[in-house]
mmCIF file of C-alpha atoms and ligand atoms in Angstrom:
data_model
loop_
_atom_site.group_PDB
_atom_site.id
_atom_site.type_symbol
_atom_site.label_atom_id
_atom_site.label_comp_id
_atom_site.label_asym_id
_atom_site.label_seq_id
_atom_site.Cartn_x
_atom_site.Cartn_y
_atom_site.Cartn_z
ATOM 1 C CA MET I 1 92.027 108.112 108.340
ATOM 2 C CA ARG I 2 91.539 104.974 106.253
ATOM 3 C CA THR I 3 88.350 104.552 104.251
ATOM 4 C CA PRO I 4 87.020 101.078 104.997
ATOM 5 C CA VAL I 5 86.423 98.758 102.069
ATOM 6 C CA ILE I 6 83.559 96.283 102.137
ATOM 7 C CA ALA I 7 84.056 93.763 99.363
ATOM 8 C CA GLY I 8 81.771 90.921 98.401
ATOM 9 C CA ASN I 9 83.176 87.707 97.002
ATOM 10 C CA TRP I 10 80.392 85.977 95.116
ATOM 11 C CA LYS I 11 82.595 82.940 94.420
ATOM 12 C CA MET I 12 81.088 80.651 91.746
ATOM 13 C CA ASN I 13 77.514 81.815 92.208
ATOM 14 C CA LEU I 14 74.859 83.666 90.202
ATOM 15 C CA LEU I 15 74.075 83.747 86.491
ATOM 16 C CA PRO I 16 74.737 87.071 84.717
ATOM 17 C CA ALA I 17 71.125 88.244 84.963
ATOM 18 C CA GLN I 18 71.077 87.366 88.675
ATOM 19 C CA ALA I 19 74.338 89.265 89.163
ATOM 20 C CA ALA I 20 72.828 92.356 87.527
ATOM 21 C CA ALA I 21 69.693 92.008 89.631
ATOM 22 C CA LEU I 22 71.711 91.783 92.857
ATOM 23 C CA VAL I 23 73.730 94.881 91.921
ATOM 24 C CA ASN I 24 70.506 96.743 91.137
ATOM 25 C CA GLU I 25 69.102 95.729 94.511
ATOM 26 C CA LEU I 26 72.269 96.845 96.283
ATOM 27 C CA LYS I 27 72.628 100.217 94.581
ATOM 28 C CA PRO I 28 70.080 102.145 96.648
ATOM 29 C CA LEU I 29 70.951 100.197 99.800
ATOM 30 C CA CYS I 30 74.664 101.031 99.571
ATOM 31 C CA ALA I 31 74.347 104.550 98.152
ATOM 32 C CA GLY I 32 74.919 106.231 101.515
ATOM 33 C CA ALA I 33 77.624 103.886 102.793
ATOM 34 C CA ASN I 34 80.634 105.460 104.506
ATOM 35 C CA CYS I 35 82.973 102.976 102.886
ATOM 36 C CA ASP I 36 84.118 101.801 99.480
ATOM 37 C CA VAL I 37 81.926 99.009 98.148
ATOM 38 C CA VAL I 38 83.331 96.339 95.833
ATOM 39 C CA LEU I 39 81.737 93.205 94.415
ATOM 40 C CA CYS I 40 83.997 90.445 93.081
ATOM 41 C CA ALA I 41 82.122 88.491 90.458
ATOM 42 C CA PRO I 42 82.873 85.385 88.412
ATOM 43 C CA TYR I 43 84.519 86.371 85.109
ATOM 44 C CA ILE I 44 81.423 85.656 83.046
ATOM 45 C CA ASN I 45 79.316 87.961 85.230
ATOM 46 C CA LEU I 46 81.666 90.932 85.094
ATOM 47 C CA PRO I 47 80.094 92.770 82.117
ATOM 48 C CA ALA I 48 76.567 92.427 83.517
ATOM 49 C CA ALA I 49 77.672 93.491 86.991
ATOM 50 C CA MET I 50 79.599 96.486 85.647
ATOM 51 C CA ALA I 51 76.704 97.607 83.456
ATOM 52 C CA ALA I 52 74.340 97.426 86.414
ATOM 53 C CA ALA I 53 76.790 99.250 88.711
ATOM 54 C CA ALA I 54 77.502 102.088 86.259
ATOM 55 C CA GLY I 55 76.943 105.494 87.836
ATOM 56 C CA SER I 56 76.768 104.099 91.371
ATOM 57 C CA ASN I 57 79.340 103.864 94.174
ATOM 58 C CA ILE I 58 79.688 100.100 93.630
ATOM 59 C CA LYS I 59 82.952 98.946 92.046
ATOM 60 C CA ILE I 60 83.417 95.601 90.385
ATOM 61 C CA GLY I 61 86.307 93.189 90.827
ATOM 62 C CA ALA I 62 87.354 89.779 89.584
ATOM 63 C CA GLN I 63 88.264 86.843 91.797
ATOM 64 C CA ASN I 64 91.591 85.927 90.229
ATOM 65 C CA CYS I 65 93.900 86.734 87.314
ATOM 66 C CA HIS I 66 96.722 84.938 85.581
ATOM 67 C CA TRP I 67 100.292 86.163 86.040
ATOM 68 C CA ALA I 68 101.079 86.425 82.340
ATOM 69 C CA THR I 69 99.709 89.133 80.086
ATOM 70 C CA GLU I 70 98.904 86.662 77.293
ATOM 71 C CA GLY I 71 99.965 83.295 75.973
ATOM 72 C CA ALA I 72 99.283 79.588 75.914
ATOM 73 C CA PHE I 73 97.344 79.327 79.181
ATOM 74 C CA THR I 74 94.115 77.612 78.218
ATOM 75 C CA GLY I 75 91.199 78.577 80.411
ATOM 76 C CA GLU I 76 92.936 81.512 82.063
ATOM 77 C CA VAL I 77 92.171 85.248 82.083
ATOM 78 C CA SER I 78 94.821 87.968 82.265
ATOM 79 C CA ALA I 79 94.731 91.108 84.376
ATOM 80 C CA ASN I 80 95.043 93.151 81.172
ATOM 81 C CA MET I 81 91.845 91.571 79.859
ATOM 82 C CA LEU I 82 90.077 92.481 83.083
ATOM 83 C CA ARG I 83 91.322 96.039 82.950
ATOM 84 C CA ASP I 84 90.362 96.346 79.302
ATOM 85 C CA ILE I 85 86.702 95.650 80.026
ATOM 86 C CA GLY I 86 86.692 98.120 82.916
ATOM 87 C CA VAL I 87 87.260 95.936 85.956
ATOM 88 C CA GLU I 88 88.938 97.872 88.790
ATOM 89 C CA TYR I 89 89.753 95.284 91.467
ATOM 90 C CA VAL I 90 91.030 91.728 91.600
ATOM 91 C CA LEU I 91 91.403 89.220 94.422
ATOM 92 C CA THR I 92 94.669 87.331 94.676
ATOM 93 C CA GLY I 93 95.546 84.495 96.989
ATOM 94 C CA HIS I 94 92.036 83.648 98.139
ATOM 95 C CA SER I 95 92.290 80.540 100.313
ATOM 96 C CA GLU I 96 90.052 78.574 97.942
ATOM 97 C CA ARG I 97 92.558 79.278 95.164
ATOM 98 C CA ARG I 98 95.402 78.253 97.465
ATOM 99 C CA THR I 99 93.830 75.061 98.800
ATOM 100 C CA LEU I 100 91.753 73.856 95.815
ATOM 101 C CA PHE I 101 93.703 75.175 92.825
ATOM 102 C CA GLY I 102 97.327 75.005 93.881
ATOM 103 C CA ASP I 103 98.151 78.659 94.380
ATOM 104 C CA THR I 104 101.407 79.130 96.301
ATOM 105 C CA ASN I 105 102.903 82.228 97.879
ATOM 106 C CA GLU I 106 104.946 82.623 94.692
ATOM 107 C CA THR I 107 102.025 82.365 92.255
ATOM 108 C CA VAL I 108 100.067 84.753 94.462
ATOM 109 C CA ARG I 109 103.010 87.160 94.230
ATOM 110 C CA ASP I 110 103.033 86.835 90.434
ATOM 111 C CA ARG I 111 99.268 87.324 90.131
ATOM 112 C CA THR I 112 99.538 90.367 92.399
ATOM 113 C CA ARG I 113 102.315 91.710 90.158
ATOM 114 C CA ALA I 114 100.145 91.204 87.068
ATOM 115 C CA GLY I 115 97.157 92.909 88.666
ATOM 116 C CA LEU I 116 99.226 95.935 89.647
ATOM 117 C CA ASP I 117 100.915 96.111 86.241
ATOM 118 C CA ALA I 118 97.482 96.185 84.619
ATOM 119 C CA GLY I 119 96.433 99.111 86.811
ATOM 120 C CA LEU I 120 94.051 97.151 89.033
ATOM 121 C CA THR I 121 93.659 97.456 92.777
ATOM 122 C CA VAL I 122 94.590 94.115 94.277
ATOM 123 C CA ILE I 123 92.852 92.614 97.290
ATOM 124 C CA LEU I 124 95.532 90.224 98.513
ATOM 125 C CA CYS I 125 94.220 87.471 100.780
ATOM 126 C CA VAL I 126 96.326 85.939 103.536
ATOM 127 C CA GLY I 127 95.433 83.705 106.438
ATOM 128 C CA GLU I 128 96.265 80.550 108.336
ATOM 129 C CA VAL I 129 94.554 77.168 108.287
ATOM 130 C CA LEU I 130 93.166 75.724 111.512
ATOM 131 C CA GLN I 131 96.162 73.480 112.123
ATOM 132 C CA GLU I 132 98.517 76.458 111.839
ATOM 133 C CA ARG I 133 96.472 78.423 114.373
ATOM 134 C CA GLN I 134 96.489 75.451 116.714
ATOM 135 C CA GLN I 135 100.251 75.133 116.281
ATOM 136 C CA GLY I 136 100.626 78.792 117.260
ATOM 137 C CA ILE I 137 102.222 79.823 113.963
ATOM 138 C CA THR I 138 99.553 82.213 112.639
ATOM 139 C CA TYR I 139 101.939 85.149 113.000
ATOM 140 C CA GLU I 140 104.653 83.431 110.966
ATOM 141 C CA VAL I 141 102.244 82.185 108.271
ATOM 142 C CA VAL I 142 100.599 85.543 107.745
ATOM 143 C CA ARG I 143 103.937 87.341 107.645
ATOM 144 C CA LEU I 144 105.388 84.913 105.134
ATOM 145 C CA GLN I 145 102.353 85.169 102.856
ATOM 146 C CA THR I 146 102.397 88.961 103.083
ATOM 147 C CA LYS I 147 106.127 89.331 102.521
ATOM 148 C CA VAL I 148 106.336 86.997 99.555
ATOM 149 C CA ALA I 149 103.246 88.438 97.855
ATOM 150 C CA LEU I 150 104.614 91.971 98.178
ATOM 151 C CA GLU I 151 108.059 91.117 96.768
ATOM 152 C CA GLY I 152 108.854 93.717 94.121
ATOM 153 C CA VAL I 153 105.821 95.890 94.903
ATOM 154 C CA SER I 154 106.897 99.540 95.119
ATOM 155 C CA ALA I 155 105.679 101.945 97.778
ATOM 156 C CA GLU I 156 103.662 103.702 95.106
ATOM 157 C CA GLU I 157 102.054 100.464 93.969
ATOM 158 C CA LEU I 158 101.243 99.582 97.568
ATOM 159 C CA GLN I 159 98.621 102.322 97.429
ATOM 160 C CA ARG I 160 96.677 99.983 95.126
ATOM 161 C CA VAL I 161 96.943 97.032 97.493
ATOM 162 C CA ILE I 162 94.386 96.025 100.094
ATOM 163 C CA ILE I 163 95.189 93.062 102.316
ATOM 164 C CA ALA I 164 92.401 90.804 103.528
ATOM 165 C CA TYR I 165 93.281 88.733 106.581
ATOM 166 C CA GLU I 166 91.103 85.660 106.284
ATOM 167 C CA PRO I 167 91.624 82.795 108.711
ATOM 168 C CA VAL I 168 90.844 79.790 106.531
ATOM 169 C CA TRP I 169 89.001 78.022 109.355
ATOM 170 C CA ALA I 170 86.500 80.891 109.411
ATOM 171 C CA ILE I 171 85.708 80.971 105.696
ATOM 172 C CA GLY I 172 82.317 79.560 104.821
ATOM 173 C CA THR I 173 82.188 77.707 108.132
ATOM 174 C CA GLY I 174 80.057 80.027 110.218
ATOM 175 C CA LEU I 175 82.999 80.239 112.649
ATOM 176 C CA THR I 176 84.173 83.813 112.985
ATOM 177 C CA ALA I 177 87.427 84.961 114.512
ATOM 178 C CA THR I 178 86.760 86.966 117.628
ATOM 179 C CA ALA I 179 87.110 90.683 117.110
ATOM 180 C CA GLU I 180 90.299 90.466 119.198
ATOM 181 C CA GLN I 181 91.754 87.678 117.044
ATOM 182 C CA ALA I 182 90.900 89.586 113.873
ATOM 183 C CA ASN I 183 92.412 92.797 115.156
ATOM 184 C CA GLU I 184 95.559 91.039 116.379
ATOM 185 C CA ALA I 185 96.235 89.377 113.018
ATOM 186 C CA ASN I 186 95.370 92.520 111.056
ATOM 187 C CA LYS I 187 97.896 94.357 113.209
ATOM 188 C CA TRP I 188 100.515 91.703 112.424
ATOM 189 C CA VAL I 189 99.878 92.328 108.728
ATOM 190 C CA ARG I 190 100.211 96.074 109.227
ATOM 191 C CA ASP I 191 103.401 95.673 111.290
ATOM 192 C CA CYS I 192 104.882 93.504 108.547
ATOM 193 C CA VAL I 193 104.050 96.167 105.950
ATOM 194 C CA ALA I 194 105.578 98.815 108.235
ATOM 195 C CA GLU I 195 108.837 96.859 108.286
ATOM 196 C CA LEU I 196 108.837 96.754 104.493
ATOM 197 C CA TYR I 197 107.561 100.236 103.611
ATOM 198 C CA GLY I 198 107.629 102.325 106.778
ATOM 199 C CA GLN I 199 104.956 103.225 109.295
ATOM 200 C CA ALA I 200 103.205 105.894 107.202
ATOM 201 C CA ALA I 201 102.589 103.450 104.349
ATOM 202 C CA ALA I 202 101.395 100.816 106.798
ATOM 203 C CA ASP I 203 99.060 103.295 108.464
ATOM 204 C CA ALA I 204 97.527 104.105 105.079
ATOM 205 C CA LEU I 205 97.009 100.436 104.151
ATOM 206 C CA VAL I 206 93.488 99.035 104.244
ATOM 207 C CA VAL I 207 93.517 95.682 106.037
ATOM 208 C CA GLN I 208 90.224 93.831 105.879
ATOM 209 C CA TYR I 209 88.976 90.894 107.893
ATOM 210 C CA GLY I 210 87.192 88.034 106.148
ATOM 211 C CA GLY I 211 85.639 84.847 107.453
ATOM 212 C CA SER I 212 81.923 84.443 108.106
ATOM 213 C CA MET I 213 81.431 88.169 108.572
ATOM 214 C CA ASN I 214 77.709 88.859 108.586
ATOM 215 C CA ALA I 215 75.104 91.445 109.467
ATOM 216 C CA ALA I 216 75.118 90.361 113.111
ATOM 217 C CA ASN I 217 78.872 90.355 113.817
ATOM 218 C CA ALA I 218 80.110 93.070 111.422
ATOM 219 C CA ALA I 219 79.769 96.037 113.758
ATOM 220 C CA GLU I 220 81.899 94.449 116.498
ATOM 221 C CA LEU I 221 84.622 93.386 114.048
ATOM 222 C CA LEU I 222 84.644 96.698 112.199
ATOM 223 C CA ALA I 223 84.873 98.669 115.440
ATOM 224 C CA LYS I 224 88.400 97.338 115.979
ATOM 225 C CA PRO I 225 91.135 99.846 115.109
ATOM 226 C CA ASP I 226 93.027 97.602 112.692
ATOM 227 C CA VAL I 227 89.967 96.151 110.919
ATOM 228 C CA ASP I 228 89.376 98.432 107.935
ATOM 229 C CA GLY I 229 86.545 96.616 106.282
ATOM 230 C CA GLY I 230 85.641 93.124 105.284
ATOM 231 C CA LEU I 231 85.789 90.552 102.556
ATOM 232 C CA ILE I 232 82.422 88.875 102.597
ATOM 233 C CA GLY I 233 81.540 85.573 100.967
ATOM 234 C CA GLY I 234 78.171 84.017 101.817
ATOM 235 C CA ALA I 235 76.555 87.173 103.176
ATOM 236 C CA SER I 236 77.430 89.086 99.987
ATOM 237 C CA LEU I 237 74.823 87.066 98.089
ATOM 238 C CA LYS I 238 72.000 88.560 100.138
ATOM 239 C CA ALA I 239 71.408 92.234 99.426
ATOM 240 C CA ALA I 240 70.025 93.116 102.855
ATOM 241 C CA ASP I 241 72.877 91.372 104.700
ATOM 242 C CA PHE I 242 75.635 92.848 102.548
ATOM 243 C CA ALA I 243 74.099 96.316 102.769
ATOM 244 C CA ALA I 244 73.881 95.992 106.552
ATOM 245 C CA ILE I 245 77.594 95.163 106.688
ATOM 246 C CA ALA I 246 78.401 98.167 104.486
ATOM 247 C CA GLY I 247 76.196 100.245 106.761
ATOM 248 C CA ALA I 248 78.159 99.056 109.807
ATOM 249 C CA ALA I 249 81.478 100.196 108.319
HETATM 250 C C1 PEP H 301 85.484 84.675 101.485
HETATM 251 O O1 PEP H 301 85.108 83.970 100.572
HETATM 252 O O2 PEP H 301 86.461 85.408 101.349
HETATM 253 C C2 PEP H 301 84.752 84.623 102.751
HETATM 254 C C3 PEP H 301 85.172 85.336 103.768
HETATM 255 O O3 PEP H 301 83.654 83.797 102.795
HETATM 256 P P1 PEP H 301 82.561 83.744 103.991
HETATM 257 O O4 PEP H 301 82.186 85.151 104.300
HETATM 258 O O5 PEP H 301 81.421 82.972 103.408
HETATM 259 O O6 PEP H 301 83.205 83.060 105.142
#
């Protein structure tokens, strides 16, 4: 039995006080959730979000980390720094990092490595762009992203990896993959992990779906056998919507 993980990705939204207020609003709403609840905040909001979440079942994550532990990387934040202030999760390979900020499969692999080395749980994002889906190469794209990102990750470390399948055409667009499409791609991710680590490890892996998941469509998506939770962007900024998704898990 996999425990579903519902993770919010606030992207570049909220001031620290607003982040704390949203966590405080969510705490009672998510207290009874039958899933793990994670909120990925902008770096500057992490201390406020963690302070507000203290003592609750809400865990806090960052949205990225650099691959080096320290050095001349102006403007960057290392996974060690995140861990040091008490952050538990980090996203790697989000499509906005890939498309807007030049992340490649290799830099995603290196960021994943850094997150694991620092003791974080990594939510690794994979997913095809619209053109790739139309070309019929979603399977190949998702496998390549998964395989490269997991290069050098041990079976033990895999226990601190969550994979979020996020079709890029569904992120922030209001277009959602059908539950069948989501389940099919999540299964491809799991099959790829089974090839690398064996079926038992793949069966234990949490594979989320992300892409315009909301209070109205969450239950249908989450009912699918290979959809073990969600990575939620827009709807994670509204307490009632995010709590409803957590409640559906
Ligand atoms: C995301 O940012 O990972 C995401 C899925 O966004 P949205 O839910 O807004 O599509």
